[in-house]
Coordinates of C-alpha atoms in Angstrom, one line a residue:
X1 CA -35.1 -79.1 1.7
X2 CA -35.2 -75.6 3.0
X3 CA -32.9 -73.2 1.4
X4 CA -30.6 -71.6 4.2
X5 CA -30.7 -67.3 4.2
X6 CA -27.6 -65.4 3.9
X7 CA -27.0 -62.5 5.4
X8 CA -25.3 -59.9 3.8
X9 CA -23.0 -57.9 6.0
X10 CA -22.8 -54.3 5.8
X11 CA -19.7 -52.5 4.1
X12 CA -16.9 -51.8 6.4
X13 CA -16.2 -48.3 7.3
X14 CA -13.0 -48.6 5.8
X15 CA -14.2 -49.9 2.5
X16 CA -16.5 -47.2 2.4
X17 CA -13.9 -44.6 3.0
X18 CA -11.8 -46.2 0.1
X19 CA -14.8 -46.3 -2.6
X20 CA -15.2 -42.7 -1.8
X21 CA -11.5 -41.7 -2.3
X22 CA -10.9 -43.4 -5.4
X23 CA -14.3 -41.8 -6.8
X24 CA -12.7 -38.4 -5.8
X25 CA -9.4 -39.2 -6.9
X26 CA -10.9 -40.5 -10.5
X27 CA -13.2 -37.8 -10.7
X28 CA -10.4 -35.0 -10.0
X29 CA -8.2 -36.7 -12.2
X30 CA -10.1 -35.4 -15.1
X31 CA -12.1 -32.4 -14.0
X32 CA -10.7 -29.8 -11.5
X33 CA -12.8 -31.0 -8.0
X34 CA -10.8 -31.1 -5.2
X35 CA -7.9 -29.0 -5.7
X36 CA -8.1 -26.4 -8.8
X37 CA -12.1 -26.5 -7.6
X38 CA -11.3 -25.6 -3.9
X39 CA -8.8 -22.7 -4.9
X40 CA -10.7 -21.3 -7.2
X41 CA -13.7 -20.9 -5.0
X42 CA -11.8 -20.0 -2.0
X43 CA -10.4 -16.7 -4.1
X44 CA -11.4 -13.4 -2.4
X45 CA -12.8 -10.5 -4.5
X46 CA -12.5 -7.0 -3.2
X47 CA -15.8 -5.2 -2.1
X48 CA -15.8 -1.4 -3.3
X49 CA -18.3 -0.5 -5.0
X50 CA -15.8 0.4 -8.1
X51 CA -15.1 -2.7 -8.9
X52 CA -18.4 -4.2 -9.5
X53 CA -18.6 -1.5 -12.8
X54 CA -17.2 -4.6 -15.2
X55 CA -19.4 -6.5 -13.5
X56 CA -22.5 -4.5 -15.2
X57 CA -21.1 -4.3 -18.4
X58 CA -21.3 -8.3 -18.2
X59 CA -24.3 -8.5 -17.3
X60 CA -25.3 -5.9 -20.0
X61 CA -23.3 -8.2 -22.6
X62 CA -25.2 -11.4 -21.0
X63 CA -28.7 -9.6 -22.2
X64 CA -27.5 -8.0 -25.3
X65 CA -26.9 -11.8 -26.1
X66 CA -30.2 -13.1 -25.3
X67 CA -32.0 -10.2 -27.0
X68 CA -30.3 -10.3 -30.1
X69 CA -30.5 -13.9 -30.6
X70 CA -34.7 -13.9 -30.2
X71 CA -34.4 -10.5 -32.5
X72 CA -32.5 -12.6 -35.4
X73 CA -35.3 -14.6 -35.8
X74 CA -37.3 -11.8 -37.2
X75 CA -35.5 -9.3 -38.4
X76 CA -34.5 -9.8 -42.5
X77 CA -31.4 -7.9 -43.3
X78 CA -32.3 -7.2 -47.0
X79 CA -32.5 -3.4 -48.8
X80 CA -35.0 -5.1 -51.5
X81 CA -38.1 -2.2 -51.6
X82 CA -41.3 -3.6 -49.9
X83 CA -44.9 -1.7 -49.6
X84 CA -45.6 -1.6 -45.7
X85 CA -48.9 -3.2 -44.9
X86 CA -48.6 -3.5 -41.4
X87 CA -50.6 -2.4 -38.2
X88 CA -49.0 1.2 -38.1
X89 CA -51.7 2.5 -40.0
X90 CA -49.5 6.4 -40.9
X91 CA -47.1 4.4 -43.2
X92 CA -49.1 2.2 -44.6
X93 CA -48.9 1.7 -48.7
X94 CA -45.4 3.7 -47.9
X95 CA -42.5 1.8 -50.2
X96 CA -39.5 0.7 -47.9
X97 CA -36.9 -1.2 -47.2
X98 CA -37.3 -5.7 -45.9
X99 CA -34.9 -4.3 -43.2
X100 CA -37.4 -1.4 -41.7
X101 CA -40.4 -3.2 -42.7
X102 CA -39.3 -6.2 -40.4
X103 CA -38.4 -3.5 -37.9
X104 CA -41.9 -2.3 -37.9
X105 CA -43.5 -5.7 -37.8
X106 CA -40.9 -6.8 -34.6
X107 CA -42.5 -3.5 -33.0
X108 CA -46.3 -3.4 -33.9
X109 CA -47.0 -7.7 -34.8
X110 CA -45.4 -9.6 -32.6
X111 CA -45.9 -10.3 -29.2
X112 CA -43.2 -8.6 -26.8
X113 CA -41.6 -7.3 -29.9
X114 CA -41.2 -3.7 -28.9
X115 CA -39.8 -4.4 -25.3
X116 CA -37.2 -6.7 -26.9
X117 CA -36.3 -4.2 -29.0
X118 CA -36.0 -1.8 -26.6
X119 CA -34.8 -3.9 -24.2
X120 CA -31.8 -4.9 -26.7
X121 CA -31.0 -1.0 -26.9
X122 CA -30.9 -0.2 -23.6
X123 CA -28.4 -3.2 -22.8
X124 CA -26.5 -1.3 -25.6
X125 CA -26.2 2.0 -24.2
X126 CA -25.2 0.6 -20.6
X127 CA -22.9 -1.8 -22.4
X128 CA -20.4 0.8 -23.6
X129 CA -20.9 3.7 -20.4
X130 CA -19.9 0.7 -18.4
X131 CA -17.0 -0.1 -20.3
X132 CA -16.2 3.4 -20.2
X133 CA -17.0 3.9 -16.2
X134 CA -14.7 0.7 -15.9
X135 CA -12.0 2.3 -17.5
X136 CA -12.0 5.3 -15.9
X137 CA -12.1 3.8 -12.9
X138 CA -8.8 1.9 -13.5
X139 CA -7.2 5.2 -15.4
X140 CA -7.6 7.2 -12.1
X141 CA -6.6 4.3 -9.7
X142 CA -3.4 3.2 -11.8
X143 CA -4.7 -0.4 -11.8
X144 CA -3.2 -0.6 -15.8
X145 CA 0.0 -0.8 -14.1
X146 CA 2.7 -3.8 -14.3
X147 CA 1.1 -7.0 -14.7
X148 CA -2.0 -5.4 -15.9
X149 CA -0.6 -3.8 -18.9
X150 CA -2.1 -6.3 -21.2
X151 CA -5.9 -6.8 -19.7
X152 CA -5.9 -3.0 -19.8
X153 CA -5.5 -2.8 -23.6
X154 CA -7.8 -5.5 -24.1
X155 CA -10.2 -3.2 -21.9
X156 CA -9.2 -0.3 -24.7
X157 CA -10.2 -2.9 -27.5
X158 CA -13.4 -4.1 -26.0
X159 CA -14.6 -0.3 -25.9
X160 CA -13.4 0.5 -29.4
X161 CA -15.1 -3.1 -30.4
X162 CA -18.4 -1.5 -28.5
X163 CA -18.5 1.4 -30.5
X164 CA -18.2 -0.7 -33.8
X165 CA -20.8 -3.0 -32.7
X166 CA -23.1 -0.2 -31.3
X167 CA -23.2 2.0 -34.7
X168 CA -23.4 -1.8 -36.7
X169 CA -26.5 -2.3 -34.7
X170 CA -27.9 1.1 -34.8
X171 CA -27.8 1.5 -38.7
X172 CA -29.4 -2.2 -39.6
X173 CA -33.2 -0.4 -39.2
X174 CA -32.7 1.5 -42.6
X175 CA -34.8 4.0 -40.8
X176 CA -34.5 8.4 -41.6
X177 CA -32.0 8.5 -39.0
X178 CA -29.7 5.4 -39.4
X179 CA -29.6 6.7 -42.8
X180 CA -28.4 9.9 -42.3
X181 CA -25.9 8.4 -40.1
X182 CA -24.5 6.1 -42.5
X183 CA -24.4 8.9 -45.6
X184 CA -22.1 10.7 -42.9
X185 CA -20.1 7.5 -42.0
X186 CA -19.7 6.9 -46.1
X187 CA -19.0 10.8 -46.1
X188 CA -15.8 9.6 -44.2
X189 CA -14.6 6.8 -45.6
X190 CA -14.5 9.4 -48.8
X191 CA -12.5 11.8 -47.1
X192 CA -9.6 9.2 -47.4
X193 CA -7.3 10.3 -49.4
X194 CA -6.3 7.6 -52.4
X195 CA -8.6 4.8 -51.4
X196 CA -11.5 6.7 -50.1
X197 CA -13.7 6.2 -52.9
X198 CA -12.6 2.1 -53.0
X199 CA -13.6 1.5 -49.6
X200 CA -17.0 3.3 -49.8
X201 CA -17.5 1.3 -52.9
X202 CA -16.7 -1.9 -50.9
X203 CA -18.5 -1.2 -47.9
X204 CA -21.9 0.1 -50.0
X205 CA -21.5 -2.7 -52.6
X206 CA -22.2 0.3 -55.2
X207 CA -23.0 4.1 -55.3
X208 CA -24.6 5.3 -52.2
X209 CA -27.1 3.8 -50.6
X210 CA -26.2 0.5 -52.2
X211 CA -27.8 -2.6 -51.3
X212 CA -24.9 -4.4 -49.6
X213 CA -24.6 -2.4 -46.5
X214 CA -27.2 -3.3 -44.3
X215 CA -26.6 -7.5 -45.0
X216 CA -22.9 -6.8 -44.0
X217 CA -23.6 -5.0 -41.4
X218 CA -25.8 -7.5 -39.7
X219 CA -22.8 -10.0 -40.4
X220 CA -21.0 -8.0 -38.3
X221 CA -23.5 -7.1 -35.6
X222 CA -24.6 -10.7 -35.3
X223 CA -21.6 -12.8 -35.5
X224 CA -17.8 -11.5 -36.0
X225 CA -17.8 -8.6 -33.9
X226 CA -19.8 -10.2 -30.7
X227 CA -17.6 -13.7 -31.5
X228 CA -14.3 -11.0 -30.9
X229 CA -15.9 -9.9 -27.9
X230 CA -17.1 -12.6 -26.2
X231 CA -13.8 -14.1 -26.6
X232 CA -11.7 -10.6 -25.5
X233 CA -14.2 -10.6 -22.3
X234 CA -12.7 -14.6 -21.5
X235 CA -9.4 -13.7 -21.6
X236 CA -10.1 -10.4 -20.0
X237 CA -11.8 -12.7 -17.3
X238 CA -9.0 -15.2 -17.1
X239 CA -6.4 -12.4 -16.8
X240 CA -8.1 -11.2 -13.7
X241 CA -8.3 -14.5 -12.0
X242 CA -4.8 -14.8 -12.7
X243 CA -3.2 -11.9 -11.8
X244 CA -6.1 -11.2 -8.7
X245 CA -7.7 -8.0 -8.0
X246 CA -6.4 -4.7 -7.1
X247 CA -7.3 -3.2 -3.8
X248 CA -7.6 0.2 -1.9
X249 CA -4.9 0.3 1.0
X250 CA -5.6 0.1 4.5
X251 CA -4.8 -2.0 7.8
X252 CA -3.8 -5.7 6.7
X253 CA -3.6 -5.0 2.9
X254 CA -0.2 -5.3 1.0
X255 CA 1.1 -6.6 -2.4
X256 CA 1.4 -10.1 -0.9
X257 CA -2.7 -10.4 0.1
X258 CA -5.8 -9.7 -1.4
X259 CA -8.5 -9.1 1.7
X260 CA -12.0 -9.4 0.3
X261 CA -14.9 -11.8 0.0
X262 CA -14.3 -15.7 -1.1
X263 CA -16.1 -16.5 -4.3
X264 CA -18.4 -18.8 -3.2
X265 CA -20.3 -18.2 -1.2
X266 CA -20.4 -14.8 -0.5
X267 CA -19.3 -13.0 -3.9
X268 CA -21.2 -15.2 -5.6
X269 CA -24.4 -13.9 -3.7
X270 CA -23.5 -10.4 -4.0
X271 CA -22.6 -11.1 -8.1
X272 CA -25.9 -12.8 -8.5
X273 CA -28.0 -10.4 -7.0
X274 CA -26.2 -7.5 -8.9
X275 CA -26.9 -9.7 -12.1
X276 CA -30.6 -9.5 -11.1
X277 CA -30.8 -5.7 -11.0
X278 CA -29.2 -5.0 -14.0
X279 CA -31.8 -7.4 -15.6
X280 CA -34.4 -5.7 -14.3
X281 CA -33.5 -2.2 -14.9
X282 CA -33.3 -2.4 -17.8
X283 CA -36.7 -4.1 -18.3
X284 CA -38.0 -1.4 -16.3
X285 CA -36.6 1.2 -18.9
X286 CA -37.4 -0.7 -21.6
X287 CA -41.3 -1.0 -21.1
X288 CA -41.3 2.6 -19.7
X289 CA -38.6 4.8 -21.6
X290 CA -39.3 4.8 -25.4
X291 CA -36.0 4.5 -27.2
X292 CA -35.0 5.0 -30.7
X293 CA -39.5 5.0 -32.3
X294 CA -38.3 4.3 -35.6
X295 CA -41.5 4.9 -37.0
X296 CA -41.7 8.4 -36.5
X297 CA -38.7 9.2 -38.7
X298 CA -39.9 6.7 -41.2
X299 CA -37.8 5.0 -43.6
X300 CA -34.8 6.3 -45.8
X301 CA -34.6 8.4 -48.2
X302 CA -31.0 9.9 -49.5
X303 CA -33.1 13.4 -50.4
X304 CA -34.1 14.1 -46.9
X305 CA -32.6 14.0 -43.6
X306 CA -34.2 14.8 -40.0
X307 CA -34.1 18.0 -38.3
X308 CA -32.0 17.5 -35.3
X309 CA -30.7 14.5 -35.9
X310 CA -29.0 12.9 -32.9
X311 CA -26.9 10.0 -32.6
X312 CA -26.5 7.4 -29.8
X313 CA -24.5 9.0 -27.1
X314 CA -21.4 6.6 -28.0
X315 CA -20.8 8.4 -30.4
X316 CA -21.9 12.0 -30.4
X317 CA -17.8 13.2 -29.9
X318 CA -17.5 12.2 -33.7
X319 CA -20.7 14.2 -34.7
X320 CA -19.4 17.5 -32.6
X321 CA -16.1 17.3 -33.8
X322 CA -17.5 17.1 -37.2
X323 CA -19.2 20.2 -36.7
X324 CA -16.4 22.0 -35.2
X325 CA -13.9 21.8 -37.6
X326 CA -13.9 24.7 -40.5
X327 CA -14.3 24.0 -44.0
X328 CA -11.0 23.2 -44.9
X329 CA -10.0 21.8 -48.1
X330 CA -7.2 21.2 -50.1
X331 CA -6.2 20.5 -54.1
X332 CA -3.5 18.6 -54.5
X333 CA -3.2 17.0 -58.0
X334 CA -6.6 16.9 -59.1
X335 CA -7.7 15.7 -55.7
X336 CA -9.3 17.2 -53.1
X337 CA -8.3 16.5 -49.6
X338 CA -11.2 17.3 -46.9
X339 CA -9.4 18.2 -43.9
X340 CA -12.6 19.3 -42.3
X341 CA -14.1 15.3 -42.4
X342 CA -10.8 13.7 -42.3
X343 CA -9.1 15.3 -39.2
X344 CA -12.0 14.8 -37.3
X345 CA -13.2 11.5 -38.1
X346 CA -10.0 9.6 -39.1
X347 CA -7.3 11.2 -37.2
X348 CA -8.5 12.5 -34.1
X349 CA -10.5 8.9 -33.3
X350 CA -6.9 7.3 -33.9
X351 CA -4.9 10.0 -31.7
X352 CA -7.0 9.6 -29.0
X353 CA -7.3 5.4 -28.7
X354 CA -3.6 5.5 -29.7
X355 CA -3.0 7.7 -26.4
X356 CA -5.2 5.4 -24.7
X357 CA -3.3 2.2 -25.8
X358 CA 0.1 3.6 -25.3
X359 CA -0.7 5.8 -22.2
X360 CA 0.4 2.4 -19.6
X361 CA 3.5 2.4 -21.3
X362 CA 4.4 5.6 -21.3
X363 CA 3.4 6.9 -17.3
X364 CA 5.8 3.7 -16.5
X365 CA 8.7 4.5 -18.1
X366 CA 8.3 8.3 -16.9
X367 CA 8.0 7.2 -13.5
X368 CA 10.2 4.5 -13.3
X369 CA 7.9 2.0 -12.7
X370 CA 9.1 0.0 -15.1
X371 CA 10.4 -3.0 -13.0
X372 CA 7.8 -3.1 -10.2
X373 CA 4.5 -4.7 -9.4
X374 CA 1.5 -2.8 -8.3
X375 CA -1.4 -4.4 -6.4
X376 CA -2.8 -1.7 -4.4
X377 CA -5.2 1.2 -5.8
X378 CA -3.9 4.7 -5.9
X379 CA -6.2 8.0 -5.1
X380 CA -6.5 9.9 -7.3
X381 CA -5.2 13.4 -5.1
X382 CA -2.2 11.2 -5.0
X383 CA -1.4 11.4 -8.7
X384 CA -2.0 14.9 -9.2
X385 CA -0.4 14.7 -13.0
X386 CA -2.5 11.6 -14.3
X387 CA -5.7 12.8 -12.5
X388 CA -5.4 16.4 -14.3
X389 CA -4.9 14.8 -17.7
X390 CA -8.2 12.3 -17.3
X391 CA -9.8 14.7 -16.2
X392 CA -8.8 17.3 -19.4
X393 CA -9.8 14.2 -21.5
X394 CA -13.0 13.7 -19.8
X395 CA -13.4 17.6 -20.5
X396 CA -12.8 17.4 -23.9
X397 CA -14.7 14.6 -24.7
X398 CA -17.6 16.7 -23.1
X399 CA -17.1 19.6 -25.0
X400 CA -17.4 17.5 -28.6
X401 CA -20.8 15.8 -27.0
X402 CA -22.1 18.9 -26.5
X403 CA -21.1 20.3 -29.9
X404 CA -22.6 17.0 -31.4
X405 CA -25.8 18.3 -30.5
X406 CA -25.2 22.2 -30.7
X407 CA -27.9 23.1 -33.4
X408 CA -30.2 21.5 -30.8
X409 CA -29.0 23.7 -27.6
X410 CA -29.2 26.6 -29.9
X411 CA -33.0 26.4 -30.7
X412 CA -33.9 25.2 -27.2
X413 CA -32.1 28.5 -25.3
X414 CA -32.9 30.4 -28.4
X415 CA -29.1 31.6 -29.0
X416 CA -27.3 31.7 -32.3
X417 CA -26.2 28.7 -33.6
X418 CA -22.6 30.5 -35.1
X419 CA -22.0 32.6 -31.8
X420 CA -22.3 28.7 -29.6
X421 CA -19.9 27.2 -32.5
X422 CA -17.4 29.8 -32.0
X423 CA -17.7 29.5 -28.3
X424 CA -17.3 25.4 -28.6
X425 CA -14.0 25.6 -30.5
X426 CA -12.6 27.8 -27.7
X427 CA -13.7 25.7 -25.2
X428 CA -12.5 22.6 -26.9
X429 CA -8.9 24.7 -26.9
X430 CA -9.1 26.3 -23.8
X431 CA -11.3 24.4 -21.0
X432 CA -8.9 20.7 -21.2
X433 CA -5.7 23.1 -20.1
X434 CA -7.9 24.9 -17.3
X435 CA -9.1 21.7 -16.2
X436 CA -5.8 19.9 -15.7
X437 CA -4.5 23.2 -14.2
X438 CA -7.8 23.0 -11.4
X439 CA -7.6 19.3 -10.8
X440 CA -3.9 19.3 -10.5
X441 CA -4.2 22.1 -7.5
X442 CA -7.2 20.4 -6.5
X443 CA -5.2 17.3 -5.8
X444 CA -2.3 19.5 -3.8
X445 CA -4.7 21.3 -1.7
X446 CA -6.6 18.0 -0.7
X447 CA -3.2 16.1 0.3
X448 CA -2.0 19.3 2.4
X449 CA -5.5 19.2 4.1
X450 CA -5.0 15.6 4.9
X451 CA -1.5 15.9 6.5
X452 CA -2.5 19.2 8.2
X453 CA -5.3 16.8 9.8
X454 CA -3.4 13.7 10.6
X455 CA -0.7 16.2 12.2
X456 CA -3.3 18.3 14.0
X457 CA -5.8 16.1 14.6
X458 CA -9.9 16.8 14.3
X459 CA -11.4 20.1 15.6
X460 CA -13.9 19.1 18.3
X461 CA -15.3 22.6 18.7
X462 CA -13.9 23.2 22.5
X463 CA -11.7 26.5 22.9
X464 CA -10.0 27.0 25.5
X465 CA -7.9 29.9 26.7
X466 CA -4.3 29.4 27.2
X467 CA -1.9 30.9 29.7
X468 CA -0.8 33.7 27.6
X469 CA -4.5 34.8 27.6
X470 CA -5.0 33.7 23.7
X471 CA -7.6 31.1 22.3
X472 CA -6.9 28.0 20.8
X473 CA -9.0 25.2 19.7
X474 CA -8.8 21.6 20.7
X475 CA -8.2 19.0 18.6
X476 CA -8.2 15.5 19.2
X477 CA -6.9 12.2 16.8
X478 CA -8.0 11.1 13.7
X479 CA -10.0 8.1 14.0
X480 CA -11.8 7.5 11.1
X481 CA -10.5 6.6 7.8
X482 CA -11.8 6.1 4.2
X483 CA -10.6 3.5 1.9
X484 CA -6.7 4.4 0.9
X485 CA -6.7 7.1 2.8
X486 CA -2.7 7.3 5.0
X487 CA -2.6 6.9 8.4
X488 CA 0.7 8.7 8.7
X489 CA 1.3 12.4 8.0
X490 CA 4.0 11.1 5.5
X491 CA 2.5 7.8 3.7
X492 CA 4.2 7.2 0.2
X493 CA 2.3 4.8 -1.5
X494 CA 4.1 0.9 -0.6
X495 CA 7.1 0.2 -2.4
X496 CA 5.5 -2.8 -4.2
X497 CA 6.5 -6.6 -4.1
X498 CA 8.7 -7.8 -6.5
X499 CA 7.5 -11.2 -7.8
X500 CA 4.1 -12.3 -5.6
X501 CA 2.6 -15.4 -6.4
X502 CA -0.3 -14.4 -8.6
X503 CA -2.7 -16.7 -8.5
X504 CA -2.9 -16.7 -4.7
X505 CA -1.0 -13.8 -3.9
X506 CA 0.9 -14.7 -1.4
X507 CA 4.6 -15.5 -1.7
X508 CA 5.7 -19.1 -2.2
X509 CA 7.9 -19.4 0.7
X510 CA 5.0 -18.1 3.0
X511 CA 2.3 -20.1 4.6
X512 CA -1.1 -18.7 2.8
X513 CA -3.3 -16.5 5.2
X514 CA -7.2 -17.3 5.7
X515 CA -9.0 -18.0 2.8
X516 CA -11.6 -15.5 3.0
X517 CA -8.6 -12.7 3.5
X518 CA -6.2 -14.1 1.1
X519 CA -6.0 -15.7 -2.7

């Protein structure tokens, strides 16, 4: 007997629609899909140019990663004495350290060694100067204000962590001028008073050089300082999302709204491609700009040292104040107390980050801003006071740089090397106070030009002759407006919201505005 077919219906509409809501409604019950998913990529990002500067010091972190994990596999972190026998025929037979010899070899023997390398340093040195940028850049806008008190001294801590990691990094080659670096960093822990000689001892593993300090070092350089700042850039990260973006003022912006690109799509385009650049700049540099030839100082010896020694940039300040500082020294009970290494090694690096750390704090409850939150940039012209202070700091961190490298100025423009020290301990006096002085004036005379114009109006070059038989020019509105600039001759800054929601920044009783204006 012939078997009958059956025909198999289609799935109802409605059975379809219910397979695909309890699929969504299992899947968001244990990952963030629907809901947490939807607000999160429906948050809008500001578009300033400013605020893309952590952005590069991301990305910069994202290749210092990748470079240093391929350099770990082969660079040897030992001080045990080798004879080079490599392809850089000048130092061959020359007795060295594992560490510089597998310096050499990542340079000369393996493939792509030397751009690595180079690549890895490069992503160092943009690293920190965006760091630094990025701080500046919230220093002069007050955006370290109530809430972002705490994100902005995890932004202090992540730069002081860069400079840690940067000289860690810098020092592992064991080549002339790491060394010299490192007698001068063990010429500081010395200066201590009481413990100075036990934490040289404890660093170096011994008398100077020692054999312990390049293994710990590469401890630090490759796992407990980039596990802190990995984790510090998270939070920093999570803070951000949490407590949204800060934003210029203009037409439509308040403390309640955050107008700016959605996440995805659009800022996550713009990130990408920003991502991209970085990565290739600083391939570019590092296969066309030689950085740090290690081989052309040649390995460490305690006896010598090279003429003109320079550090990175990162930390050049230490190196000038160093040299600035008179020979001062004291005896007290047997001891000697080097006030010329330890006042500007130990205690002026601790003033200044202490400032830095406590500087928040302290502008608030000067001001009275104590109680209130601030989600909208200031200009700079309209803090005259903070302005002229960063700007004295910037000034006197630019006078140590250039001391750092003062021998080297001296025999380039052929001056005396005592005359430019003299004139660099003045200047390190003097030119901070003149510069807050300018800039504070500055910031006056560009506010009273602004109001002048918004009350006048534009010159648009017509004169005209009045009925008195004078001349007067005509003006006509302001149109035009950069970002935060007033549109009233009197525009205080907004008296700021008391308690916005933060993650979307609208108040809860309000309904939220678009999603590509408001999160």
């Amino acid at each position: 007997m012939r078997a009958q077919r059956r025909e198999v219906s289609p799935p109802q509409r409605g059975e379809e629609r219910a397979r695909g809501e309890w699929l969504a409604d299992t899947v968001d019950a244990r990952l963030p899909v629907t809901d947490g998913a939807g607000r999160l990529l429906r948050k809008a990002f500001p578009q300033h140019w400013s605020f893309f500067l952590g952005e590069l010091a991301l990305y910069s972190l994202v290749v210092l990663v990748l470079t240093g994990v391929w350099l770990t596999l082969f660079f040897k972190p030992e001080m045990r004495e080798v004879v080079y026998d490599g392809r850089y025929v000048p130092l061959r037979g020359v007795r060295m350290s594992a560490a510089f010899d597998s310096t050499l070899h990542i340079s000369f023997d393996v493939r792509g060694g030397l751009l690595i390398r180079q690549l890895h340093h490069w992503a160092a040195l943009v690293f920190v100067a965006a760091i630094g940028a990025h701080l500046l850049r919230v220093f002069f806008t007050g955006a370290f204000r109530r809430p972002r008190e705490v994100n902005w001294v995890i932004g202090v801590t992540l730069f002081l962590l860069s400079l840690a990691e940067g000289f860690a990094g810098y020092s592992l080659p064991d080549d002339l001028l790491s060394g010299t670096g490192l007698r001068i960093a063990q010429g500081i822990m010395l200066s201590i008073p009481v413990v100075g000689t036990y934490v040289s001892m404890f660093a170096f593993g011994a008398e100077f050089p020692g054999q312990d300090i390049v293994p710990r070092l590469y401890s630090l350089h490759i796992l407990l300082l980039p596990g802190v700042l990995i984790a510090l850039v998270t939070v920093h990260l999570i803070l951000v999302f949490y407590l949204k973006h800060t934003q210029w003022r203009g037409p439509g912006r308040t403390n309640r709204n955050l107008v700016g690109k959605p996440l995805f799509p659009h800022f996550t385009a713009t990130s990408a491609g920003l991502s991209l650049l970085v990565f290739g700049v600083l391939t570019l540099l590092a296969g066309l700009a030689q950085i740090n030839p290690v081989w052309t100082y040649g390995p460490y010896r305690p006896d010598q040292a090279s003429t003109g020694s320079q550090p990175d940039w990162y930390v050049g300040f230490l190196e000038g104040a160093l040299r600035l500082v008179p020979p001062w020294e004291t005896a007290v009970a047997g001891h000697t107390i080097m006030w010329n290494v330890l006042l500007p090694a130990v205690v002026l690096p601790a003033l200044l980050f202490l400032v830095l750390y406590a500087y928040p704090f302290v502008e608030q409850r000067l001001t009275g801003e104590r109680h209130e939150e601030h989600h909208l940039c200031d200009r700079p012209r309209e803090r005259p006071v903070r302005t002229g202070l960063g700007v004295a700091g910037i000034t006197f961190y630019g006078v140590l740089l250039l001391a750092g490298g003062n021998d080297v100025v001296a025999q380039t423009f052929r001056i005396s090397l005592n005359t430019l020290t003299w004139v660099l301990r003045i200047a390190l006096v003097v030119a901070p106070v003149l510069a807050f002085m300018l800039t504070r004036r500055l910031c006056h005379a560009l506010l009273e030009s602004e109001r002048q114009r918004l009350e006048e109006g534009v010159g648009t070059g017509d004169v005209r002759q009045t009925i008195d038989g004078g001349y007067e020019s005509d003006h006509r509105p302001v149109e035009k407006f950069r970002p935060g600039a007033p549109r009233t001759p009197v525009s205080p800054p907004p008296a700021p919201d008391r308690h916005p929601d933060r993650r979307t920044g609208t108040p809860a009783q309000e309904p939220p505005a678009p999603a590509h204006r408001t999160r």
